[in-house]
Amino acid sequence: MAKSKTVFFCKNCGNESPKWIGKCPGCGEWNTYVEETVVTGKDQKLRTTITSNEVVKPISIAEISNTKEERIDLRNQELNRVLGGGLVAGSLILVGGEPGIGKSTLLLQIALRLPQYKILYVSGEESQTQIKMRANRIGIENKNCFILTETDTQEIVRHFKTIQPDIVIIDSIQTLHTPHVEATAGSISQIRETAAEMNKLAKTFQTPIFLIGHITKDGGIAGPKILEHMVDTVVQFEGDRHYGFRILRTIKNRFGSTSELGIFEMQSNGLREISNPSELFLSQREEPVSGVAIASMIEGLRPMLIETQALVSTAAYGTPQRSVTGFDIRRLNMLLAVLEKRAGFRLSSKDVFLNIAGGIRVDDPAIDLAVLASILSSNEDVPISSRIAFAAEVGLSGEIRAVNRIDVRIAEAEKLGFEKIMISKYNLKAIDKSKTKIQIIALASVNDLYNELFA
Ligand code: TYD
Ligand code: MG
């Protein structure tokens, strides 16, 4: 007999409790419990069993053959890179991102570009005609790409067994529904259960499965954190709506590095791979203007040159404004305090606006020096030559600090035709100067920067 009962789930870790509790004993978070209805004691025969015919038994690790991990080349360098060099058999990959960022486009495009593999694209969000329209827009025909509009996991498993695809795409995990749990699609218990079923499917048949997942307002993947533990890889699609480019970041990866980054540009016929990101983040202009400085950055493992733009003006009203895009406002305040205290600039009565060109969000501290240079340049109203790059962190005492992989940053600047690069003097010993033609200027303090630029 099927019986329904109410249970409470932790929104953060998926912990289950028969009654509401304030503090989750699983993860220690407060106020995360929500009520859901589940059905228990259902006829077990209803279950579509996800099993292959092979019997699994324990074997000695020495007997496991050393086959090289096979990876499917997705014919998309950026996605391959983010996954750690291609798609691993049997892996479960969660692709997160805000609505409209391009998750469906990216995965449909991958599916259409791989005619040598049989691909099952399951959509619970769009009709077959809508998907066909998107495919037309991308402009590729592929007979081997099957579109299924279904949300019931039992049906999906049934179709999986008849079609026997090489790759499965689920759009999206929040629309899936398993009859074993009575809650509505998108609820914690549904997400937890359906993701577990998809994982079992991937592992049993060694078929890679992509799960598309929505992102909540605070930036996390909707559903319990446990979802991120269940999958092998989590990648996140980000980007500013107002700019065409999109960034794919690895958050977790059992088969590769998590510091990888893929860059795309949304065009009228789908996403274009950007193999040379610097072209995107440097604005083309002939005459240098004040308030602009270029940083030699590393995002993931890739070097790229990015423009920082500052505008410093006299504050119209009492409290000066500080405003940033693509940069941490607290870090800007810190850098302004350093300028004020260590180099005697009076910026406290000035409005300061800072913008990282292209709207990319930057974490690399090596951008500090370029940020300071652009602020000083705007304040003095003296342009910095667009042939100069910057790469160093700035410390609280106004010292210019060394950054990692300086040789890569210098090489990238040189490759793009920069004539000078300003770095920390503490980075000098890490550099083989005989190999570089670009002029290297080593700085010790913020005052050195000022003198080098304007004295
Ligand atoms: P979509 O893949 O539907 O986003 P998600 O699945 O993450 O919600 O992408 C939607 C946006 O992409 C939509 O605003 C239209 C735009 N787009 C293009 O600019 N070019 C294209 O070729 C396609 C297919 C979509
Ligand atoms: Mg979509």
Short mmCIF file of C-alpha atoms in Angstrom, two decimals, residues 33 59 384:
data_model
loop_
_atom_site.label_atom_id
_atom_site.label_comp_id
_atom_site.label_asym_id
_atom_site.label_seq_id
_atom_site.Cartn_x
_atom_site.Cartn_y
_atom_site.Cartn_z
CA TYR A 33 14.52 22.92 6.43
CA ILE A 59 38.77 -7.69 -7.75
CA ILE A 384 49.59 55.56 -20.41
#
